[in-house]
Amino acid sequence: MKDTKQQWFKDAKFGLFIHWGLYSLLAGEYKGEKTDHIAEWIMNHLDIPAEEYEKLAEQFDPVNFDADALVKQARDWGMRYIVFTSKHHEGFAMYHSQCSPYNVADATPCKRDILKELQLACEKYGMKLGLYYSQAQDWHDPDGYVAKKDNSQKNYREYLDRKCLPQLREILTNYGEIALIWFDTPLATTPEESEEMARLVKELQPNCIISGRIGNGLGEYMTTGDNFIPRHPFEGDWEVPATLNDTWGFNKDDHNWKDAYEIIQLLVKINSRGGNYLLNIGPDGTGRVPEESIKILSQVGNYVKTNEEAIFATKRVPVNPYELTWGELTCKDYHLYAHVFHKVPRVEILNIENKVKRAYLLETGQELEFIVGKTCEGDGFINVELPEEYKEKTYYCIGLELEEETPVFHAIRE
Ligand code: H79
């Protein structure tokens, strides 16, 4: 069972992933050719030579990027941590690196250290800062791995010593407290090499959490497949990295946005099963966050902020043999929370053994009537009565104060 030993991560429940790099300038299209894959992969997918691709840096001048405003917004969306792409597979460092001039402060006209800007904003707003670092794939370095290509001629050791390890040292030394490091696609990285990376991280920042994708089983929590949710409650610390549309990096042609209601349901479902939801935005080449993302996240934020008690610091709900027709449950110390997403005349929970002290609406604090009883077959149930106007409502949450520390469900009777 994976254990980060970091209470902030277990409590966080909701985080912001930011994919931003040179690919954002292309927005899914290069020289009239569009990519129909995740947009940050455009260099690879359209086989753009490194000497051509690197020229993009000359255009990188993100006049619309405001780290302070973005971090403040993330707080308002109810998020507790941020993971930022310090270097994606393209190989471009989004901070001032001393070991490679291919970085945002040296190779662009703007000369800005984006990571430094984010660090300061995160410190100001009490936001945990995590960093994505593509440790194995680097399509700019001649010795970095490239997925699904023949890497046999690469001197990976050279790349590790020249770029990967020195850059890890930089991002873990020059940017204050890094709460988490998000590795990705280890490919042929050996156990010894992963071990070396992990040792470096812990030597520089003992509290920095190492994500699941360092490879070779060395991650301190489980990262699910992109956009994949475990079907059952999952023990230990884990996280679902996910997108709002079908890309991580900005793609001007991807309008396949999930709506806010779907995102709220996914968040609560993931929390209910014990995980964190790391939800992505892809700013465009100017640093502007897509309008649609802001709209969705603001709506999600309203729900999260109103019902924060039922999201933040909640724990995995024990296996419930019955599917709920109206929504999802979350829980924490002596409380069970019913998130109601569908219209119901009253909220019914079946096969539950707990005694209830009190039921209330989270958004108003209003006390609610409830019945704790047994069906004719002898199964425990809780029914919560709703005020008239709530019988027509959806997306609200009911708190139940329990006599017992955790909810207790029993198996379906044979
Ligand atoms: O950062 C985001 C992705 O860019 C990264 N992980 C998330 C968090 C990621 N790296 N690899 N993958 C996701 C999966 C790769 C899928 C691929 Fe393909 C399928 C690579 C090659 C075939 C899609 C199709 C991308 C290029 C061609």
CSV table of C-alpha atoms and ligand atoms in Angstrom, one decimal:
chain,number,residue,atom,x,y,z
A,1,MET,CA,0.0,0.0,0.0
A,2,LYS,CA,1.4,3.4,-1.0
A,3,ASP,CA,1.9,6.0,1.7
A,4,THR,CA,3.2,9.5,1.0
A,5,LYS,CA,3.4,10.1,4.8
A,6,GLN,CA,2.4,13.7,3.9
A,7,GLN,CA,-0.9,14.7,5.5
A,8,TRP,CA,-1.4,17.6,3.1
A,9,PHE,CA,-1.5,15.2,0.2
A,10,LYS,CA,-4.0,12.9,1.9
A,11,ASP,CA,-6.2,15.9,2.7
A,12,ALA,CA,-5.9,17.9,-0.5
A,13,LYS,CA,-8.4,16.0,-2.7
A,14,PHE,CA,-8.3,18.5,-5.6
A,15,GLY,CA,-5.3,19.9,-7.5
A,16,LEU,CA,-4.5,21.8,-10.6
A,17,PHE,CA,-2.3,20.4,-13.3
A,18,ILE,CA,-0.8,23.0,-15.6
A,19,HIS,CA,0.6,21.9,-19.0
A,20,TRP,CA,2.5,24.8,-20.6
A,21,GLY,CA,5.4,24.9,-22.9
A,22,LEU,CA,6.5,25.7,-26.5
A,23,TYR,CA,3.8,23.3,-27.8
A,24,SER,CA,1.2,25.8,-26.4
A,25,LEU,CA,2.3,28.2,-29.2
A,26,LEU,CA,1.4,25.7,-31.9
A,27,ALA,CA,-2.0,25.0,-30.3
A,28,GLY,CA,-2.3,21.7,-32.2
A,29,GLU,CA,-1.2,22.8,-35.7
A,30,TYR,CA,2.2,23.1,-37.4
A,31,LYS,CA,2.6,24.5,-40.9
A,32,GLY,CA,-1.0,23.9,-41.7
A,33,GLU,CA,-0.9,20.3,-40.4
A,34,LYS,CA,-3.1,19.5,-37.5
A,35,THR,CA,-2.4,16.8,-34.8
A,36,ASP,CA,-5.4,14.8,-33.7
A,37,HIS,CA,-3.5,13.6,-30.7
A,38,ILE,CA,-2.7,15.3,-27.3
A,39,ALA,CA,-1.3,18.6,-28.4
A,40,GLU,CA,1.9,18.6,-26.2
A,41,TRP,CA,3.0,15.6,-28.4
A,42,ILE,CA,2.9,17.6,-31.6
A,43,MET,CA,6.7,17.6,-32.1
A,44,ASN,CA,6.8,13.9,-31.9
A,45,HIS,CA,3.6,13.2,-33.8
A,46,LEU,CA,4.3,15.5,-36.7
A,47,ASP,CA,8.1,14.6,-36.7
A,48,ILE,CA,9.2,18.2,-36.3
A,49,PRO,CA,13.1,18.2,-36.2
A,50,ALA,CA,14.5,19.7,-33.0
A,51,GLU,CA,16.4,22.4,-34.9
A,52,GLU,CA,13.1,23.6,-36.3
A,53,TYR,CA,11.0,23.2,-33.2
A,54,GLU,CA,13.5,25.0,-30.9
A,55,LYS,CA,13.0,28.2,-32.9
A,56,LEU,CA,9.5,28.4,-31.3
A,57,ALA,CA,11.3,29.8,-28.2
A,58,GLU,CA,11.9,33.0,-30.1
A,59,GLN,CA,8.1,33.6,-30.2
A,60,PHE,CA,7.5,32.8,-26.5
A,61,ASP,CA,6.3,36.0,-24.9
A,62,PRO,CA,3.4,35.2,-22.6
A,63,VAL,CA,2.0,38.7,-22.0
A,64,ASN,CA,-1.2,37.1,-20.7
A,65,PHE,CA,0.4,34.9,-18.0
A,66,ASP,CA,-0.2,36.1,-14.5
A,67,ALA,CA,1.0,33.6,-11.9
A,68,ASP,CA,-0.5,35.6,-9.1
A,69,ALA,CA,-4.0,35.7,-10.6
A,70,LEU,CA,-3.9,32.0,-11.6
A,71,VAL,CA,-2.8,30.7,-8.2
A,72,LYS,CA,-5.5,32.9,-6.5
A,73,GLN,CA,-8.0,31.5,-8.9
A,74,ALA,CA,-7.0,27.9,-8.2
A,75,ARG,CA,-7.6,28.6,-4.5
A,76,ASP,CA,-11.0,29.9,-5.4
A,77,TRP,CA,-11.7,26.8,-7.4
A,78,GLY,CA,-11.1,24.8,-4.1
A,79,MET,CA,-7.8,23.3,-5.2
A,80,ARG,CA,-5.0,22.6,-2.7
A,81,TYR,CA,-2.0,22.0,-4.9
A,82,ILE,CA,-0.6,22.8,-8.3
A,83,VAL,CA,1.6,20.6,-10.5
A,84,PHE,CA,3.4,22.6,-13.2
A,85,THR,CA,5.3,21.2,-16.2
A,86,SER,CA,8.9,22.4,-15.4
A,87,LYS,CA,10.0,20.3,-18.5
A,88,HIS,CA,7.8,18.2,-20.7
A,89,HIS,CA,8.9,15.6,-23.2
A,90,GLU,CA,9.8,18.4,-25.7
A,91,GLY,CA,12.8,19.2,-23.5
A,92,PHE,CA,12.2,22.9,-22.9
A,93,ALA,CA,12.7,24.1,-19.3
A,94,MET,CA,10.0,26.5,-18.1
A,95,TYR,CA,12.5,27.9,-15.6
A,96,HIS,CA,15.9,29.5,-15.6
A,97,SER,CA,18.2,26.5,-16.0
A,98,GLN,CA,22.0,26.8,-15.8
A,99,CYS,CA,22.6,23.5,-17.4
A,100,SER,CA,20.7,24.0,-20.6
A,101,PRO,CA,20.2,27.3,-22.5
A,102,TYR,CA,17.0,25.7,-23.9
A,103,ASN,CA,14.9,27.4,-21.2
A,104,VAL,CA,12.3,30.1,-20.8
A,105,ALA,CA,14.6,32.7,-19.3
A,106,ASP,CA,17.5,32.3,-21.8
A,107,ALA,CA,16.0,31.3,-25.2
A,108,THR,CA,13.0,33.6,-25.3
A,109,PRO,CA,12.5,37.3,-25.8
A,110,CYS,CA,10.5,37.5,-22.5
A,111,LYS,CA,13.4,36.3,-20.3
A,112,ARG,CA,11.0,35.4,-17.6
A,113,ASP,CA,11.5,32.7,-15.1
A,114,ILE,CA,8.0,31.3,-15.1
A,115,LEU,CA,8.6,28.8,-12.3
A,116,LYS,CA,9.9,31.5,-10.0
A,117,GLU,CA,6.7,33.5,-10.7
A,118,LEU,CA,4.6,30.5,-9.7
A,119,GLN,CA,6.7,29.8,-6.6
A,120,LEU,CA,6.2,33.3,-5.3
A,121,ALA,CA,2.4,33.2,-6.0
A,122,CYS,CA,2.1,29.8,-4.4
A,123,GLU,CA,3.9,31.0,-1.3
A,124,LYS,CA,1.7,34.0,-1.1
A,125,TYR,CA,-1.6,32.0,-1.3
A,126,GLY,CA,-0.5,29.0,0.7
A,127,MET,CA,-0.7,26.7,-2.3
A,128,LYS,CA,1.4,23.5,-2.4
A,129,LEU,CA,3.7,23.5,-5.5
A,130,GLY,CA,4.5,20.3,-7.3
A,131,LEU,CA,6.6,19.9,-10.5
A,132,TYR,CA,6.1,17.7,-13.5
A,133,TYR,CA,9.5,16.7,-14.9
A,134,SER,CA,9.8,14.4,-17.9
A,135,GLN,CA,12.8,12.4,-16.6
A,136,ALA,CA,13.3,9.9,-19.5
A,137,GLN,CA,11.8,11.4,-22.6
A,138,ASP,CA,13.6,14.4,-23.9
A,139,TRP,CA,13.1,15.0,-27.6
A,140,HIS,CA,15.5,17.9,-27.7
A,141,ASP,CA,18.5,16.3,-26.1
A,142,PRO,CA,20.2,13.8,-28.5
A,143,ASP,CA,20.5,11.2,-25.8
A,144,GLY,CA,17.0,11.6,-24.3
A,145,TYR,CA,14.5,8.8,-24.9
A,146,VAL,CA,11.7,9.0,-27.4
A,147,ALA,CA,8.6,6.8,-26.9
A,148,LYS,CA,8.0,4.1,-29.6
A,149,LYS,CA,11.3,4.9,-31.3
A,150,ASP,CA,14.5,2.9,-31.5
A,151,ASN,CA,16.6,4.3,-28.5
A,152,SER,CA,19.4,1.8,-28.8
A,153,GLN,CA,21.9,4.4,-30.1
A,154,LYS,CA,21.3,6.8,-27.2
A,155,ASN,CA,23.7,7.3,-24.4
A,156,TYR,CA,21.1,7.7,-21.7
A,157,ARG,CA,23.8,7.9,-19.0
A,158,GLU,CA,25.1,11.0,-20.8
A,159,TYR,CA,21.7,12.6,-20.8
A,160,LEU,CA,21.1,11.8,-17.1
A,161,ASP,CA,24.4,13.4,-16.1
A,162,ARG,CA,24.2,16.3,-18.5
A,163,LYS,CA,20.6,17.3,-18.1
A,164,CYS,CA,18.1,15.2,-16.1
A,165,LEU,CA,19.9,15.0,-12.8
A,166,PRO,CA,21.4,18.5,-12.9
A,167,GLN,CA,18.0,20.0,-13.7
A,168,LEU,CA,16.3,18.0,-11.0
A,169,ARG,CA,18.9,19.4,-8.6
A,170,GLU,CA,18.1,22.9,-9.9
A,171,ILE,CA,14.3,22.7,-9.5
A,172,LEU,CA,14.7,21.2,-6.1
A,173,THR,CA,17.2,23.8,-4.9
A,174,ASN,CA,16.2,27.2,-6.4
A,175,TYR,CA,12.4,27.3,-6.0
A,176,GLY,CA,11.6,26.9,-2.3
A,177,GLU,CA,9.7,24.0,-1.0
A,178,ILE,CA,8.6,21.6,-3.8
A,179,ALA,CA,5.8,19.5,-2.3
A,180,LEU,CA,5.7,16.9,-5.0
A,181,ILE,CA,7.6,15.8,-8.1
A,182,TRP,CA,5.6,14.3,-10.9
A,183,PHE,CA,7.7,12.0,-13.1
A,184,ASP,CA,6.2,10.5,-16.3
A,185,THR,CA,6.8,7.8,-18.8
A,186,PRO,CA,10.0,6.1,-17.4
A,187,LEU,CA,10.4,3.9,-20.6
A,188,ALA,CA,13.7,2.0,-20.3
A,189,THR,CA,14.9,3.7,-17.1
A,190,THR,CA,16.5,0.9,-15.0
A,191,PRO,CA,15.7,0.4,-11.3
A,192,GLU,CA,19.2,1.7,-10.5
A,193,GLU,CA,18.5,4.9,-12.5
A,194,SER,CA,15.1,5.5,-10.9
A,195,GLU,CA,16.7,4.9,-7.5
A,196,GLU,CA,19.3,7.5,-8.3
A,197,MET,CA,16.6,10.0,-9.1
A,198,ALA,CA,14.6,9.2,-6.0
A,199,ARG,CA,17.7,9.5,-3.8
A,200,LEU,CA,18.5,12.9,-5.3
A,201,VAL,CA,15.0,14.1,-4.6
A,202,LYS,CA,15.0,13.0,-1.0
A,203,GLU,CA,18.5,14.3,-0.4
A,204,LEU,CA,17.5,17.8,-1.5
A,205,GLN,CA,13.9,17.8,-0.2
A,206,PRO,CA,13.0,14.9,2.2
A,207,ASN,CA,9.3,15.9,2.3
A,208,CYS,CA,8.9,16.1,-1.5
A,209,ILE,CA,6.5,13.3,-2.6
A,210,ILE,CA,7.6,11.2,-5.6
A,211,SER,CA,4.8,10.4,-7.9
A,212,GLY,CA,3.9,6.9,-9.2
A,213,ARG,CA,5.5,7.3,-12.6
A,214,ILE,CA,9.1,7.5,-11.6
A,215,GLY,CA,9.0,3.8,-12.6
A,216,ASN,CA,10.3,0.6,-11.1
A,217,GLY,CA,7.8,0.7,-8.3
A,218,LEU,CA,9.6,3.6,-6.5
A,219,GLY,CA,6.7,6.0,-6.5
A,220,GLU,CA,5.2,7.0,-3.1
A,221,TYR,CA,1.6,7.1,-4.4
A,222,MET,CA,-0.3,5.5,-7.2
A,223,THR,CA,-1.0,7.6,-10.2
A,224,THR,CA,-3.8,6.1,-12.3
A,225,GLY,CA,-3.7,6.0,-16.1
A,226,ASP,CA,-4.5,9.4,-17.6
A,227,ASN,CA,-8.3,10.0,-17.0
A,228,PHE,CA,-8.8,6.6,-15.5
A,229,ILE,CA,-10.7,6.1,-12.2
A,230,PRO,CA,-10.5,2.9,-10.1
A,231,ARG,CA,-13.9,1.3,-9.9
A,232,HIS,CA,-13.7,0.5,-6.2
A,233,PRO,CA,-12.4,2.2,-3.1
A,234,PHE,CA,-8.6,2.0,-3.3
A,235,GLU,CA,-6.4,1.8,-0.3
A,236,GLY,CA,-3.4,4.1,0.2
A,237,ASP,CA,-2.6,7.4,-1.5
A,238,TRP,CA,-3.5,7.8,-5.1
A,239,GLU,CA,-4.4,10.4,-7.7
A,240,VAL,CA,-6.2,10.6,-11.0
A,241,PRO,CA,-4.5,13.0,-13.5
A,242,ALA,CA,-7.3,14.2,-15.8
A,243,THR,CA,-8.2,16.7,-18.6
A,244,LEU,CA,-11.2,19.0,-19.1
A,245,ASN,CA,-11.2,18.2,-22.8
A,246,ASP,CA,-9.1,15.7,-24.8
A,247,THR,CA,-5.6,17.3,-24.5
A,248,TRP,CA,-3.2,18.5,-21.9
A,249,GLY,CA,-1.3,21.2,-23.8
A,250,PHE,CA,-3.5,23.9,-25.5
A,251,ASN,CA,-5.2,22.8,-28.7
A,252,LYS,CA,-7.3,25.5,-30.4
A,253,ASP,CA,-9.5,22.9,-32.1
A,254,ASP,CA,-10.4,20.8,-29.1
A,255,HIS,CA,-13.8,21.9,-27.9
A,256,ASN,CA,-14.8,18.6,-26.4
A,257,TRP,CA,-15.2,20.1,-22.9
A,258,LYS,CA,-16.7,18.1,-20.1
A,259,ASP,CA,-19.3,20.2,-18.3
A,260,ALA,CA,-19.0,21.4,-14.7
A,261,TYR,CA,-21.6,18.9,-13.5
A,262,GLU,CA,-19.6,16.0,-14.9
A,263,ILE,CA,-16.5,17.3,-13.3
A,264,ILE,CA,-18.1,17.7,-9.9
A,265,GLN,CA,-19.4,14.1,-10.1
A,266,LEU,CA,-16.0,12.8,-11.0
A,267,LEU,CA,-14.3,14.7,-8.2
A,268,VAL,CA,-16.7,13.4,-5.6
A,269,LYS,CA,-16.5,9.9,-7.0
A,270,ILE,CA,-12.7,9.9,-6.8
A,271,ASN,CA,-12.7,11.4,-3.3
A,272,SER,CA,-15.2,8.8,-2.2
A,273,ARG,CA,-12.9,6.1,-3.4
A,274,GLY,CA,-10.0,7.7,-1.5
A,275,GLY,CA,-8.2,9.6,-4.3
A,276,ASN,CA,-7.1,13.1,-5.3
A,277,TYR,CA,-8.3,14.6,-8.6
A,278,LEU,CA,-5.5,16.4,-10.5
A,279,LEU,CA,-7.3,18.4,-13.1
A,280,ASN,CA,-5.5,20.0,-16.0
A,281,ILE,CA,-5.5,23.4,-17.7
A,282,GLY,CA,-3.5,24.2,-20.8
A,283,PRO,CA,-2.8,27.9,-21.2
A,284,ASP,CA,-2.3,29.1,-24.7
A,285,GLY,CA,1.0,30.5,-26.1
A,286,THR,CA,0.3,33.9,-24.6
A,287,GLY,CA,-0.4,32.4,-21.2
A,288,ARG,CA,-4.1,32.9,-21.3
A,289,VAL,CA,-6.2,30.1,-19.7
A,290,PRO,CA,-9.0,29.1,-22.1
A,291,GLU,CA,-12.3,30.8,-21.3
A,292,GLU,CA,-14.1,27.4,-21.2
A,293,SER,CA,-11.7,26.0,-18.6
A,294,ILE,CA,-12.2,29.1,-16.4
A,295,LYS,CA,-16.0,28.8,-16.8
A,296,ILE,CA,-16.1,25.1,-15.9
A,297,LEU,CA,-13.7,25.4,-13.0
A,298,SER,CA,-15.5,28.4,-11.5
A,299,GLN,CA,-18.7,26.4,-11.4
A,300,VAL,CA,-16.9,23.4,-9.9
A,301,GLY,CA,-15.3,25.8,-7.4
A,302,ASN,CA,-18.7,27.0,-6.3
A,303,TYR,CA,-19.7,23.5,-5.3
A,304,VAL,CA,-16.3,22.7,-3.8
A,305,LYS,CA,-16.2,25.8,-1.7
A,306,THR,CA,-19.8,25.5,-0.5
A,307,ASN,CA,-19.3,21.9,0.5
A,308,GLU,CA,-15.6,22.0,1.4
A,309,GLU,CA,-16.3,20.2,4.7
A,310,ALA,CA,-17.5,17.1,2.6
A,311,ILE,CA,-14.5,17.1,0.3
A,312,PHE,CA,-11.3,18.4,1.9
A,313,ALA,CA,-9.7,15.8,4.2
A,314,THR,CA,-12.3,13.2,3.6
A,315,LYS,CA,-11.4,9.5,3.7
A,316,ARG,CA,-12.1,6.5,1.5
A,317,VAL,CA,-15.7,5.3,2.1
A,318,PRO,CA,-15.9,1.6,2.9
A,319,VAL,CA,-17.2,-0.6,0.1
A,320,ASN,CA,-20.9,-0.1,-0.2
A,321,PRO,CA,-22.6,-3.1,-1.9
A,322,TYR,CA,-25.3,-1.0,-3.4
A,323,GLU,CA,-25.0,1.6,-6.1
A,324,LEU,CA,-26.6,4.9,-5.2
A,325,THR,CA,-29.1,6.3,-7.7
A,326,TRP,CA,-28.9,9.9,-6.5
A,327,GLY,CA,-25.2,10.6,-6.0
A,328,GLU,CA,-22.1,9.8,-4.0
A,329,LEU,CA,-20.9,9.5,-0.4
A,330,THR,CA,-17.8,10.9,1.2
A,331,CYS,CA,-16.8,10.6,4.9
A,332,LYS,CA,-14.4,11.7,7.6
A,333,ASP,CA,-14.3,11.4,11.4
A,334,TYR,CA,-17.8,10.7,12.6
A,335,HIS,CA,-19.4,12.2,9.5
A,336,LEU,CA,-21.0,10.8,6.4
A,337,TYR,CA,-21.8,13.2,3.5
A,338,ALA,CA,-24.4,12.6,0.9
A,339,HIS,CA,-23.7,14.5,-2.3
A,340,VAL,CA,-27.0,14.6,-4.2
A,341,PHE,CA,-26.7,15.0,-8.0
A,342,HIS,CA,-30.2,13.8,-9.0
A,343,LYS,CA,-33.6,15.0,-8.0
A,344,VAL,CA,-35.1,12.9,-5.2
A,345,PRO,CA,-38.0,13.3,-2.8
A,346,ARG,CA,-35.8,12.1,0.1
A,347,VAL,CA,-32.3,10.8,0.4
A,348,GLU,CA,-32.1,7.1,1.1
A,349,ILE,CA,-29.1,5.0,2.1
A,350,LEU,CA,-29.6,1.3,2.4
A,351,ASN,CA,-27.6,-1.4,4.1
A,352,ILE,CA,-26.1,0.9,6.6
A,353,GLU,CA,-25.6,0.1,10.2
A,354,ASN,CA,-24.8,3.4,11.7
A,355,LYS,CA,-26.6,5.5,14.3
A,356,VAL,CA,-27.2,9.1,13.3
A,357,LYS,CA,-27.0,12.0,15.7
A,358,ARG,CA,-27.9,14.8,13.4
A,359,ALA,CA,-28.5,15.6,9.7
A,360,TYR,CA,-27.9,19.0,8.1
A,361,LEU,CA,-27.6,20.8,4.8
A,362,LEU,CA,-24.0,21.9,4.2
A,363,GLU,CA,-24.9,25.0,2.3
A,364,THR,CA,-27.2,26.5,5.0
A,365,GLY,CA,-26.5,24.5,8.1
A,366,GLN,CA,-30.2,23.8,8.3
A,367,GLU,CA,-31.1,20.7,10.4
A,368,LEU,CA,-33.0,18.0,8.7
A,369,GLU,CA,-35.4,15.3,9.9
A,370,PHE,CA,-34.2,11.7,9.4
A,371,ILE,CA,-35.3,8.2,10.1
A,372,VAL,CA,-32.9,5.4,11.0
A,373,GLY,CA,-34.7,2.0,10.7
A,374,LYS,CA,-34.7,-1.5,9.4
A,375,THR,CA,-36.5,-2.8,6.3
A,376,CYS,CA,-38.9,-5.8,6.6
A,377,GLU,CA,-35.9,-8.0,5.5
A,378,GLY,CA,-33.9,-6.6,8.4
A,379,ASP,CA,-31.5,-4.3,6.5
A,380,GLY,CA,-30.5,-1.1,8.2
A,381,PHE,CA,-31.4,2.2,6.4
A,382,ILE,CA,-31.2,5.9,6.8
A,383,ASN,CA,-33.8,8.2,5.2
A,384,VAL,CA,-33.2,12.0,5.3
A,385,GLU,CA,-36.3,14.2,4.7
A,386,LEU,CA,-35.8,17.2,2.5
A,387,PRO,CA,-37.2,20.7,2.7
A,388,GLU,CA,-39.8,21.2,-0.1
A,389,GLU,CA,-37.5,23.3,-2.3
A,390,TYR,CA,-34.7,20.7,-2.2
A,391,LYS,CA,-37.0,18.1,-3.7
A,392,GLU,CA,-36.6,20.0,-6.9
A,393,LYS,CA,-32.9,20.7,-6.5
A,394,THR,CA,-29.7,18.9,-7.5
A,395,TYR,CA,-26.0,19.4,-6.5
A,396,TYR,CA,-26.3,20.0,-2.8
A,397,CYS,CA,-24.8,18.0,0.1
A,398,ILE,CA,-26.2,16.6,3.3
A,399,GLY,CA,-24.0,16.0,6.4
A,400,LEU,CA,-24.8,13.2,8.8
A,401,GLU,CA,-23.2,13.1,12.2
A,402,LEU,CA,-22.6,9.5,13.2
A,403,GLU,CA,-22.2,7.8,16.5
A,404,GLU,CA,-19.5,5.7,15.0
A,405,GLU,CA,-16.2,7.0,13.5
A,406,THR,CA,-16.8,5.5,10.1
A,407,PRO,CA,-19.8,4.4,8.0
A,408,VAL,CA,-20.6,0.7,8.3
A,409,PHE,CA,-22.2,-1.1,5.4
A,410,HIS,CA,-23.2,-4.7,5.4
A,411,ALA,CA,-23.2,-7.2,2.6
A,412,ILE,CA,-26.3,-7.7,0.5
A,413,ARG,CA,-28.3,-10.5,2.1
A,414,GLU,CA,-28.3,-13.8,0.3
B,1,H79,O1,1.6,15.0,-19.8
B,1,H79,C1,0.5,14.3,-20.2
B,1,H79,C2,0.9,13.5,-21.4
B,1,H79,O2,1.6,14.2,-22.4
B,1,H79,C3,1.7,12.4,-20.8
B,1,H79,N1,1.1,12.2,-19.6
B,1,H79,C4,0.1,13.2,-19.3
B,1,H79,C5,0.0,13.6,-17.9
B,1,H79,C6,1.8,11.3,-21.7
B,1,H79,N2,2.9,10.8,-22.1
B,1,H79,N3,2.7,9.7,-22.7
B,1,H79,N4,1.4,9.5,-22.8
B,1,H79,C7,0.8,10.5,-22.1
B,1,H79,C8,0.8,8.5,-23.5
B,1,H79,C9,1.3,8.5,-24.8
B,1,H79,C10,0.4,8.1,-25.8
B,1,H79,C11,0.9,7.9,-27.1
B,1,H79,FE1,0.9,8.8,-28.8
B,1,H79,C12,0.3,7.0,-28.0
B,1,H79,C13,2.2,8.2,-27.5
B,1,H79,C14,2.4,7.6,-28.7
B,1,H79,C15,1.2,6.9,-29.0
B,1,H79,C16,-0.7,10.0,-29.0
B,1,H79,C17,-0.4,9.3,-30.1
B,1,H79,C18,0.5,10.7,-28.7
B,1,H79,C19,1.3,10.5,-29.8
B,1,H79,C20,0.8,9.6,-30.7
